[in-house]
mmCIF file of C-alpha atoms and ligand atoms in Angstrom:
data_model
loop_
_atom_site.group_PDB
_atom_site.id
_atom_site.type_symbol
_atom_site.label_atom_id
_atom_site.label_comp_id
_atom_site.label_asym_id
_atom_site.label_seq_id
_atom_site.Cartn_x
_atom_site.Cartn_y
_atom_site.Cartn_z
ATOM 1 C CA UNK Z 235 163.148 -99.087 -82.859
ATOM 2 C CA UNK Z 236 166.269 -99.370 -80.765
ATOM 3 C CA UNK Z 237 169.767 -98.639 -82.061
ATOM 4 C CA UNK Z 238 172.985 -99.758 -80.402
ATOM 5 C CA UNK Z 239 175.150 -96.650 -79.944
ATOM 6 C CA UNK Z 240 178.746 -96.652 -81.093
ATOM 7 C CA UNK Z 241 181.079 -96.854 -78.060
ATOM 8 C CA UNK Z 242 184.731 -96.893 -79.021
ATOM 9 C CA UNK Z 243 186.539 -99.694 -77.188
ATOM 10 C CA UNK Z 244 183.294 -101.387 -76.096
ATOM 11 C CA UNK Z 245 180.867 -102.065 -78.941
ATOM 12 C CA UNK Z 246 183.553 -103.562 -81.165
ATOM 13 C CA UNK Z 247 182.697 -106.198 -83.762
ATOM 14 C CA UNK Z 248 183.021 -108.988 -81.208
ATOM 15 C CA UNK Z 249 180.479 -107.243 -79.008
ATOM 16 C CA UNK Z 250 178.113 -106.482 -81.867
ATOM 17 C CA UNK Z 251 178.224 -110.001 -83.311
ATOM 18 C CA UNK Z 252 177.842 -111.638 -79.887
ATOM 19 C CA UNK Z 253 174.967 -109.319 -79.045
ATOM 20 C CA UNK Z 254 173.192 -110.170 -82.289
ATOM 21 C CA UNK Z 255 173.765 -113.891 -81.778
ATOM 22 C CA UNK Z 256 172.491 -114.032 -78.198
ATOM 23 C CA UNK Z 257 169.846 -111.292 -77.910
ATOM 24 C CA UNK Z 258 169.010 -109.966 -81.355
ATOM 25 C CA UNK Z 259 166.807 -107.179 -79.991
ATOM 26 C CA UNK Z 260 168.338 -104.080 -81.548
ATOM 27 C CA UNK Z 261 167.370 -102.817 -84.958
ATOM 28 C CA UNK Z 262 170.675 -101.267 -86.041
ATOM 29 C CA UNK Z 263 174.300 -101.453 -84.967
ATOM 30 C CA UNK Z 264 176.539 -98.382 -85.244
ATOM 31 C CA UNK Z 265 180.251 -99.043 -85.673
ATOM 32 C CA UNK Z 266 182.376 -96.717 -83.481
ATOM 33 C CA UNK Z 267 184.020 -94.000 -85.562
ATOM 34 C CA UNK Z 268 186.811 -94.556 -88.017
ATOM 35 C CA UNK Z 269 189.231 -91.695 -88.702
ATOM 36 C CA UNK Z 270 192.568 -90.977 -90.341
ATOM 37 C CA UNK Z 271 195.938 -91.000 -88.617
ATOM 38 C CA UNK Z 272 198.752 -89.462 -90.672
ATOM 39 C CA UNK Z 273 196.445 -89.648 -93.673
ATOM 40 C CA UNK Z 274 195.945 -93.388 -93.297
ATOM 41 C CA UNK Z 275 193.313 -95.570 -91.702
ATOM 42 C CA UNK Z 276 194.776 -97.556 -88.808
ATOM 43 C CA UNK Z 277 194.339 -101.328 -89.101
ATOM 44 C CA UNK Z 278 192.255 -101.511 -85.949
ATOM 45 C CA UNK Z 279 189.554 -99.563 -87.814
ATOM 46 C CA UNK Z 280 189.726 -101.799 -90.880
ATOM 47 C CA UNK Z 281 189.017 -104.897 -88.765
ATOM 48 C CA UNK Z 282 185.907 -103.160 -87.477
ATOM 49 C CA UNK Z 283 184.456 -102.592 -90.915
ATOM 50 C CA UNK Z 284 185.243 -105.881 -92.676
ATOM 51 C CA UNK Z 285 181.966 -107.277 -94.074
ATOM 52 C CA UNK Z 286 182.637 -110.721 -92.566
ATOM 53 C CA UNK Z 287 182.774 -109.088 -89.129
ATOM 54 C CA UNK Z 288 179.467 -107.292 -89.669
ATOM 55 C CA UNK Z 289 176.892 -109.859 -90.707
ATOM 56 C CA UNK Z 290 173.954 -108.209 -88.915
ATOM 57 C CA UNK Z 291 171.184 -106.941 -91.153
ATOM 58 C CA UNK Z 292 171.764 -103.214 -90.544
ATOM 59 C CA UNK Z 293 175.241 -102.025 -89.607
ATOM 60 C CA UNK Z 294 176.164 -98.368 -90.026
ATOM 61 C CA UNK Z 295 179.787 -97.232 -90.044
ATOM 62 C CA UNK Z 296 180.617 -93.825 -88.602
ATOM 63 C CA UNK Z 297 183.058 -91.275 -90.013
ATOM 64 C CA UNK Z 298 185.038 -88.800 -87.912
ATOM 65 C CA UNK Z 299 186.548 -86.236 -90.269
ATOM 66 C CA UNK Z 300 187.540 -82.589 -90.144
ATOM 67 C CA UNK Z 301 186.594 -81.690 -93.709
ATOM 68 C CA UNK Z 302 185.106 -82.930 -96.970
ATOM 69 C CA UNK Z 303 188.435 -84.312 -98.241
ATOM 70 C CA UNK Z 304 188.977 -86.495 -95.160
ATOM 71 C CA UNK Z 305 185.348 -87.538 -95.240
ATOM 72 C CA UNK Z 306 185.564 -88.607 -98.880
ATOM 73 C CA UNK Z 307 188.690 -90.664 -98.297
ATOM 74 C CA UNK Z 308 187.046 -92.575 -95.473
ATOM 75 C CA UNK Z 309 183.777 -92.895 -97.351
ATOM 76 C CA UNK Z 310 185.619 -94.427 -100.326
ATOM 77 C CA UNK Z 311 187.199 -97.058 -98.103
ATOM 78 C CA UNK Z 312 183.805 -97.875 -96.650
ATOM 79 C CA UNK Z 313 182.233 -98.030 -100.102
ATOM 80 C CA UNK Z 314 184.981 -100.439 -101.187
ATOM 81 C CA UNK Z 315 183.928 -102.632 -98.258
ATOM 82 C CA UNK Z 316 180.339 -102.677 -99.452
ATOM 83 C CA UNK Z 317 178.720 -99.979 -97.319
ATOM 84 C CA UNK Z 318 176.201 -97.500 -98.697
ATOM 85 C CA UNK Z 319 174.849 -96.032 -95.455
ATOM 86 C CA UNK Z 320 177.134 -93.765 -93.421
ATOM 87 C CA UNK Z 321 176.989 -91.713 -90.255
ATOM 88 C CA UNK Z 322 178.859 -88.469 -89.637
ATOM 89 C CA UNK Z 323 180.243 -87.970 -86.124
ATOM 90 C CA UNK Z 324 179.553 -84.440 -84.855
ATOM 91 C CA UNK Z 325 179.548 -85.534 -81.245
ATOM 92 C CA UNK Z 326 182.924 -86.769 -80.014
ATOM 93 C CA UNK Z 327 183.673 -84.430 -77.072
ATOM 94 C CA UNK Z 328 187.343 -85.057 -76.295
ATOM 95 C CA UNK Z 329 189.690 -82.051 -76.708
ATOM 96 C CA UNK Z 330 192.234 -84.227 -78.589
ATOM 97 C CA UNK Z 331 189.526 -84.610 -81.239
ATOM 98 C CA UNK Z 332 187.649 -81.305 -81.001
ATOM 99 C CA UNK Z 333 190.874 -79.216 -81.093
ATOM 100 C CA UNK Z 334 191.546 -80.776 -84.491
ATOM 101 C CA UNK Z 335 188.170 -79.572 -85.730
ATOM 102 C CA UNK Z 336 186.535 -83.002 -85.633
ATOM 103 C CA UNK Z 337 183.500 -84.422 -83.801
ATOM 104 C CA UNK Z 338 181.729 -81.757 -81.773
ATOM 105 C CA UNK Z 339 184.659 -79.458 -82.654
ATOM 106 C CA UNK Z 340 182.739 -78.809 -85.895
ATOM 107 C CA UNK Z 341 179.547 -77.630 -84.196
ATOM 108 C CA UNK Z 342 180.638 -73.951 -83.806
ATOM 109 C CA UNK Z 343 181.496 -73.952 -87.533
ATOM 110 C CA UNK Z 344 178.259 -74.669 -89.417
ATOM 111 C CA UNK Z 345 179.889 -73.526 -92.685
ATOM 112 C CA UNK Z 346 182.362 -76.416 -92.407
ATOM 113 C CA UNK Z 347 179.514 -78.845 -91.757
ATOM 114 C CA UNK Z 348 177.764 -77.403 -94.814
ATOM 115 C CA UNK Z 349 180.835 -78.093 -96.967
ATOM 116 C CA UNK Z 350 181.060 -81.728 -95.845
ATOM 117 C CA UNK Z 351 177.355 -82.361 -96.468
ATOM 118 C CA UNK Z 352 177.316 -80.455 -99.747
ATOM 119 C CA UNK Z 353 180.259 -82.489 -100.999
ATOM 120 C CA UNK Z 354 178.674 -85.773 -99.911
ATOM 121 C CA UNK Z 355 175.306 -85.078 -101.502
ATOM 122 C CA UNK Z 356 176.830 -83.815 -104.726
ATOM 123 C CA UNK Z 357 178.949 -86.907 -105.391
ATOM 124 C CA UNK Z 358 177.799 -89.879 -103.295
ATOM 125 C CA UNK Z 359 175.157 -92.465 -104.119
ATOM 126 C CA UNK Z 360 174.924 -93.497 -100.469
ATOM 127 C CA UNK Z 361 172.740 -92.335 -97.608
ATOM 128 C CA UNK Z 362 173.922 -90.316 -94.649
ATOM 129 C CA UNK Z 363 172.804 -89.707 -91.088
ATOM 130 C CA UNK Z 364 174.382 -87.415 -88.502
ATOM 131 C CA UNK Z 365 175.028 -88.008 -84.793
ATOM 132 C CA UNK Z 366 175.585 -84.824 -82.863
ATOM 133 C CA UNK Z 367 175.784 -83.106 -79.514
ATOM 134 C CA UNK Z 368 173.786 -79.980 -78.661
ATOM 135 C CA UNK Z 369 176.977 -77.928 -78.948
ATOM 136 C CA UNK Z 370 180.663 -77.733 -78.170
ATOM 137 C CA UNK Z 371 180.385 -75.064 -75.450
ATOM 138 C CA UNK Z 372 176.739 -74.014 -75.613
ATOM 139 C CA UNK Z 373 173.442 -75.415 -76.853
ATOM 140 C CA UNK Z 374 172.935 -72.092 -78.704
ATOM 141 C CA UNK Z 375 175.209 -73.550 -81.381
ATOM 142 C CA UNK Z 376 172.446 -76.022 -82.253
ATOM 143 C CA UNK Z 377 170.318 -73.385 -83.990
ATOM 144 C CA UNK Z 378 172.745 -72.695 -86.835
ATOM 145 C CA UNK Z 379 173.628 -76.371 -87.140
ATOM 146 C CA UNK Z 380 169.945 -77.292 -87.542
ATOM 147 C CA UNK Z 381 169.651 -74.692 -90.322
ATOM 148 C CA UNK Z 382 172.490 -76.414 -92.175
ATOM 149 C CA UNK Z 383 171.195 -79.949 -91.580
ATOM 150 C CA UNK Z 384 167.777 -78.905 -92.921
ATOM 151 C CA UNK Z 385 169.299 -78.096 -96.304
ATOM 152 C CA UNK Z 386 170.222 -81.719 -97.059
ATOM 153 C CA UNK Z 387 168.276 -84.984 -97.484
ATOM 154 C CA UNK Z 388 169.714 -86.730 -94.424
ATOM 155 C CA UNK Z 389 168.360 -90.163 -93.552
ATOM 156 C CA UNK Z 390 168.081 -89.244 -89.880
ATOM 157 C CA UNK Z 391 169.650 -87.211 -87.105
ATOM 158 C CA UNK Z 392 170.670 -88.662 -83.743
ATOM 159 C CA UNK Z 393 170.945 -86.111 -80.951
ATOM 160 C CA UNK Z 394 172.750 -86.595 -77.640
ATOM 161 C CA UNK Z 395 171.600 -83.342 -76.073
ATOM 162 C CA UNK Z 396 174.619 -82.518 -73.934
ATOM 163 C CA UNK Z 397 177.342 -80.038 -74.812
ATOM 164 C CA UNK Z 398 180.807 -81.503 -75.317
ATOM 165 C CA UNK Z 399 182.215 -79.797 -72.231
ATOM 166 C CA UNK Z 400 179.947 -82.013 -70.106
ATOM 167 C CA UNK Z 401 181.504 -85.185 -71.550
ATOM 168 C CA UNK Z 402 179.141 -87.926 -70.324
ATOM 169 C CA UNK Z 403 177.758 -86.491 -67.103
ATOM 170 C CA UNK Z 404 175.509 -83.672 -65.948
ATOM 171 C CA UNK Z 405 171.978 -83.077 -67.141
ATOM 172 C CA UNK Z 406 170.709 -83.788 -70.635
ATOM 173 C CA UNK Z 407 169.463 -80.498 -72.113
ATOM 174 C CA UNK Z 408 165.830 -81.421 -72.744
ATOM 175 C CA UNK Z 409 165.050 -77.955 -74.097
ATOM 176 C CA UNK Z 410 167.699 -78.463 -76.763
ATOM 177 C CA UNK Z 411 166.119 -81.798 -77.692
ATOM 178 C CA UNK Z 412 162.662 -80.186 -77.871
ATOM 179 C CA UNK Z 413 164.144 -77.446 -80.057
ATOM 180 C CA UNK Z 414 165.396 -80.124 -82.443
ATOM 181 C CA UNK Z 415 161.975 -81.831 -82.513
ATOM 182 C CA UNK Z 416 160.342 -78.551 -83.479
ATOM 183 C CA UNK Z 417 162.909 -77.269 -85.936
ATOM 184 C CA UNK Z 418 164.594 -80.203 -87.630
ATOM 185 C CA UNK Z 419 162.851 -81.431 -90.715
ATOM 186 C CA UNK Z 420 164.508 -84.855 -90.475
ATOM 187 C CA UNK Z 421 163.611 -87.952 -88.536
ATOM 188 C CA UNK Z 422 165.079 -87.424 -85.052
ATOM 189 C CA UNK Z 423 166.534 -90.224 -82.916
ATOM 190 C CA UNK Z 424 166.871 -89.722 -79.157
ATOM 191 C CA UNK Z 425 170.140 -90.614 -77.410
ATOM 192 C CA UNK Z 426 171.359 -90.190 -73.843
ATOM 193 C CA UNK Z 427 170.961 -91.601 -70.328
ATOM 194 C CA UNK Z 428 168.410 -94.340 -70.911
ATOM 195 C CA UNK Z 429 169.434 -96.790 -68.213
ATOM 196 C CA UNK Z 430 166.072 -98.380 -67.377
ATOM 197 C CA UNK Z 431 162.616 -98.953 -68.813
ATOM 198 C CA UNK Z 432 161.392 -96.099 -66.618
ATOM 199 C CA UNK Z 433 163.986 -93.717 -68.130
ATOM 200 C CA UNK Z 434 162.702 -94.741 -71.554
ATOM 201 C CA UNK Z 435 159.038 -94.192 -70.584
ATOM 202 C CA UNK Z 436 159.880 -90.761 -69.134
ATOM 203 C CA UNK Z 437 161.617 -89.665 -72.342
ATOM 204 C CA UNK Z 438 158.849 -91.133 -74.479
ATOM 205 C CA UNK Z 439 156.308 -89.094 -72.505
ATOM 206 C CA UNK Z 440 158.314 -85.923 -72.961
ATOM 207 C CA UNK Z 441 159.273 -86.290 -76.589
ATOM 208 C CA UNK Z 442 156.148 -87.153 -78.566
ATOM 209 C CA UNK Z 443 156.676 -88.375 -82.070
ATOM 210 C CA UNK Z 444 160.110 -89.868 -81.435
ATOM 211 C CA UNK Z 445 160.019 -93.555 -82.308
ATOM 212 C CA UNK Z 446 163.691 -94.495 -82.421
ATOM 213 C CA UNK Z 447 165.994 -94.613 -79.436
ATOM 214 C CA UNK Z 448 169.731 -95.050 -79.417
ATOM 215 C CA UNK Z 449 171.085 -96.758 -76.303
ATOM 216 C CA UNK Z 450 174.726 -96.987 -75.290
ATOM 217 C CA UNK Z 451 175.836 -97.425 -71.716
ATOM 218 C CA UNK Z 452 172.345 -98.655 -70.729
ATOM 219 C CA UNK Z 453 172.867 -101.720 -72.941
ATOM 220 C CA UNK Z 454 176.454 -102.250 -71.782
ATOM 221 C CA UNK Z 455 175.203 -102.261 -68.170
ATOM 222 C CA UNK Z 456 172.101 -104.295 -68.908
ATOM 223 C CA UNK Z 457 172.106 -106.066 -72.264
ATOM 224 C CA UNK Z 458 168.510 -107.097 -71.579
ATOM 225 C CA UNK Z 459 167.284 -103.486 -71.489
ATOM 226 C CA UNK Z 460 165.975 -103.647 -75.089
ATOM 227 C CA UNK Z 461 163.948 -106.772 -74.084
ATOM 228 C CA UNK Z 462 162.471 -104.779 -71.200
ATOM 229 C CA UNK Z 463 161.702 -101.739 -73.348
ATOM 230 C CA UNK Z 464 160.138 -103.866 -76.060
ATOM 231 C CA UNK Z 465 158.074 -105.783 -73.493
ATOM 232 C CA UNK Z 466 159.664 -109.187 -74.126
ATOM 233 C CA UNK Z 467 159.134 -111.023 -70.859
ATOM 234 C CA UNK Z 468 161.727 -113.422 -69.459
ATOM 235 C CA UNK Z 469 161.930 -115.513 -66.307
ATOM 236 C CA UNK Z 470 164.816 -114.980 -63.894
ATOM 237 C CA UNK Z 471 166.418 -118.155 -65.185
ATOM 238 C CA UNK Z 472 166.034 -117.141 -68.824
ATOM 239 C CA UNK Z 473 167.643 -113.787 -68.046
ATOM 240 C CA UNK Z 474 170.563 -115.396 -66.247
ATOM 241 C CA UNK Z 475 171.021 -117.965 -69.035
ATOM 242 C CA UNK Z 476 171.108 -115.292 -71.734
ATOM 243 C CA UNK Z 477 173.570 -113.126 -69.813
ATOM 244 C CA UNK Z 478 175.775 -116.134 -69.129
ATOM 245 C CA UNK Z 479 175.723 -117.191 -72.736
ATOM 246 C CA UNK Z 480 176.538 -113.609 -73.842
ATOM 247 C CA UNK Z 481 179.785 -113.343 -71.900
ATOM 248 C CA UNK Z 482 180.770 -116.890 -72.947
ATOM 249 C CA UNK Z 483 180.179 -115.990 -76.592
ATOM 250 C CA UNK Z 484 182.288 -112.845 -76.168
ATOM 251 C CA UNK Z 485 185.095 -114.822 -74.558
ATOM 252 C CA UNK Z 486 185.036 -117.504 -77.242
ATOM 253 C CA UNK Z 487 185.238 -114.911 -80.009
ATOM 254 C CA UNK Z 488 188.022 -112.931 -78.331
ATOM 255 C CA UNK Z 489 190.021 -116.127 -77.864
ATOM 256 C CA UNK Z 490 189.593 -116.892 -81.545
ATOM 257 C CA UNK Z 491 190.977 -113.545 -82.696
ATOM 258 C CA UNK Z 492 193.537 -112.581 -80.033
ATOM 259 C CA UNK Z 493 197.094 -113.828 -80.253
ATOM 260 C CA UNK Z 494 197.245 -114.631 -76.563
ATOM 261 C CA UNK Z 495 194.940 -115.378 -73.650
ATOM 262 C CA UNK Z 496 196.127 -112.351 -71.697
ATOM 263 C CA UNK Z 497 194.784 -110.013 -74.365
ATOM 264 C CA UNK Z 498 191.459 -111.830 -74.431
ATOM 265 C CA UNK Z 499 191.267 -111.563 -70.649
ATOM 266 C CA UNK Z 500 192.000 -107.818 -70.859
ATOM 267 C CA UNK Z 501 189.133 -107.372 -73.305
ATOM 268 C CA UNK Z 502 186.827 -109.295 -70.982
ATOM 269 C CA UNK Z 503 187.909 -107.109 -68.042
ATOM 270 C CA UNK Z 504 186.919 -104.059 -70.035
ATOM 271 C CA UNK Z 505 183.591 -105.673 -70.959
ATOM 272 C CA UNK Z 506 182.896 -106.466 -67.304
ATOM 273 C CA UNK Z 507 183.498 -102.853 -66.227
ATOM 274 C CA UNK Z 508 179.930 -102.249 -67.469
ATOM 275 C CA UNK Z 509 178.541 -105.809 -67.514
ATOM 276 C CA UNK Z 510 179.112 -106.080 -63.751
ATOM 277 C CA UNK Z 511 176.039 -103.826 -63.349
ATOM 278 C CA UNK Z 512 173.863 -106.841 -64.211
ATOM 279 C CA UNK Z 513 174.595 -108.143 -60.714
ATOM 280 C CA UNK Z 514 173.295 -107.059 -57.302
ATOM 281 C CA UNK Z 515 176.737 -105.889 -56.202
ATOM 282 C CA UNK Z 516 178.491 -104.543 -59.331
ATOM 283 C CA UNK Z 517 181.594 -103.316 -57.499
ATOM 284 C CA UNK Z 518 182.183 -106.704 -55.934
ATOM 285 C CA UNK Z 519 181.536 -108.565 -59.190
ATOM 286 C CA UNK Z 520 183.947 -106.330 -61.101
ATOM 287 C CA UNK Z 521 186.575 -106.615 -58.368
ATOM 288 C CA UNK Z 522 186.579 -110.404 -58.788
ATOM 289 C CA UNK Z 523 187.101 -110.072 -62.540
ATOM 290 C CA UNK Z 524 189.674 -107.297 -62.244
ATOM 291 C CA UNK Z 525 191.962 -109.275 -60.014
ATOM 292 C CA UNK Z 526 192.028 -112.379 -62.244
ATOM 293 C CA UNK Z 527 195.624 -113.117 -63.175
ATOM 294 C CA UNK Z 528 195.053 -115.903 -65.680
ATOM 295 C CA UNK Z 529 192.293 -117.110 -67.930
ATOM 296 C CA UNK Z 530 191.999 -120.525 -66.263
ATOM 297 C CA UNK Z 531 190.314 -118.830 -63.276
ATOM 298 C CA UNK Z 532 187.850 -116.927 -65.452
ATOM 299 C CA UNK Z 533 185.076 -119.528 -65.715
ATOM 300 C CA UNK Z 534 185.003 -120.559 -62.019
ATOM 301 C CA UNK Z 535 184.966 -116.873 -61.019
ATOM 302 C CA UNK Z 536 182.154 -116.071 -63.431
ATOM 303 C CA UNK Z 537 180.143 -119.070 -62.205
ATOM 304 C CA UNK Z 538 180.382 -117.850 -58.634
ATOM 305 C CA UNK Z 539 179.288 -114.344 -59.694
ATOM 306 C CA UNK Z 540 176.298 -115.833 -61.524
ATOM 307 C CA UNK Z 541 175.425 -117.920 -58.473
ATOM 308 C CA UNK Z 542 174.695 -114.673 -56.662
ATOM 309 C CA UNK Z 543 172.252 -113.775 -59.409
ATOM 310 C CA UNK Z 544 170.455 -117.102 -59.101
ATOM 311 C CA UNK Z 545 170.331 -117.368 -55.395
HETATM 312 C C1 LIG V 685 183.513 -95.129 -73.943
HETATM 313 C C2 LIG V 685 182.642 -94.406 -74.922
HETATM 314 C C3 LIG V 685 182.973 -94.411 -76.282
HETATM 315 C C4 LIG V 685 182.169 -93.732 -77.215
HETATM 316 N N1 LIG V 685 182.489 -93.779 -78.556
HETATM 317 C C5 LIG V 685 181.681 -93.133 -79.460
HETATM 318 C C6 LIG V 685 181.939 -93.188 -80.871
HETATM 319 O O1 LIG V 685 182.864 -93.840 -81.364
HETATM 320 N N2 LIG V 685 181.094 -92.493 -81.689
HETATM 321 C C7 LIG V 685 180.018 -91.778 -81.213
HETATM 322 O O2 LIG V 685 179.274 -91.176 -81.984
HETATM 323 N N3 LIG V 685 179.753 -91.738 -79.895
HETATM 324 C C8 LIG V 685 180.540 -92.385 -79.021
HETATM 325 N N4 LIG V 685 180.215 -92.372 -77.694
HETATM 326 C C9 LIG V 685 178.958 -91.719 -77.271
HETATM 327 C C10 LIG V 685 177.799 -92.727 -77.253
HETATM 328 O O3 LIG V 685 177.536 -93.234 -78.543
HETATM 329 C C11 LIG V 685 176.501 -92.065 -76.710
HETATM 330 O O4 LIG V 685 176.194 -90.967 -77.523
HETATM 331 C C12 LIG V 685 176.637 -91.593 -75.273
HETATM 332 O O5 LIG V 685 177.261 -92.579 -74.468
HETATM 333 C C13 LIG V 685 175.275 -91.224 -74.685
HETATM 334 O O6 LIG V 685 174.390 -92.319 -74.777
HETATM 335 P P1 LIG V 685 174.146 -93.326 -73.519
HETATM 336 O O7 LIG V 685 173.786 -92.443 -72.339
HETATM 337 O O8 LIG V 685 173.000 -94.201 -73.971
HETATM 338 O O9 LIG V 685 175.403 -94.060 -73.277
HETATM 339 C C14 LIG V 685 181.015 -93.021 -76.759
HETATM 340 C C15 LIG V 685 180.698 -93.025 -75.397
HETATM 341 C C16 LIG V 685 181.482 -93.688 -74.475
HETATM 342 C C17 LIG V 685 181.083 -93.667 -73.012
#
């Protein structure tokens, strides 16, 4: 199985719905985290969780909370919107978040994680999975966290085996992932640095028994990667047609929901910062999109970028 990772600012509901409409090759969609600001949920998070914006068959919202009280508040809002499966974020690496004791900021405090899970499993009817890093500062933190996670009936655990200090670069700690395979009693999902079919095969060879893979940037850079991993063969023309239709679907949906074309164009620029990697010269492709001043030049520019793919 392949899961689409939550990527704040990228895999928003427009992306998820367009992806499902055009490709439909991932088995679950994770909504980027929702969290409280001044004890309230910002509107931008509510839009992301509305049922009408999440029609795919399995969509899992993610909660970023510092303690059981915050978690419960967010869980209640999600329950009111019809969700019964939740994911706890123990991975966000940014100091703005970790300094407030959220995301991977909780990893050095397994007792706090215990309290959140204990509270959830004593009062909730829903199911819960956890997405975590190997540690905040050191992968040694993983050992005590695994002990806590093993005490609860989690649905699954998704591990991005980097420490938070690495952010998104540097080596994945494969020993930490192997440690989790050996010591976690839950289903374990692999996440991190799968950018090609070969990357996937390498990880599959190393980590026997893992059958679910969460992909983030690899899908943003090549939305057809799940096709490749699942062995769905496509001609060059079919690939180009699907990719073309994907960005058109995104644009159409952004235009429907944005109050002006400039905002829709900004969202498409952001989308292309990764999507440009579908083309032989990503820097050049992205440069063309970046310098667009108005939406009326978008389609001709995109057509010329796609021409390079075809010819
Ligand atoms: C821009 C960006 C935003 C992200 N937002 C989230 C998020 O909201 N929740 C989360 O659990 N992880 C988030 N992540 C981490 C990804 O879900 C994933 O764990 C990470 O990118 C490693 O997987 P990949 O190498 O397949 O991209 C984010 C990553 C990036 C680059």
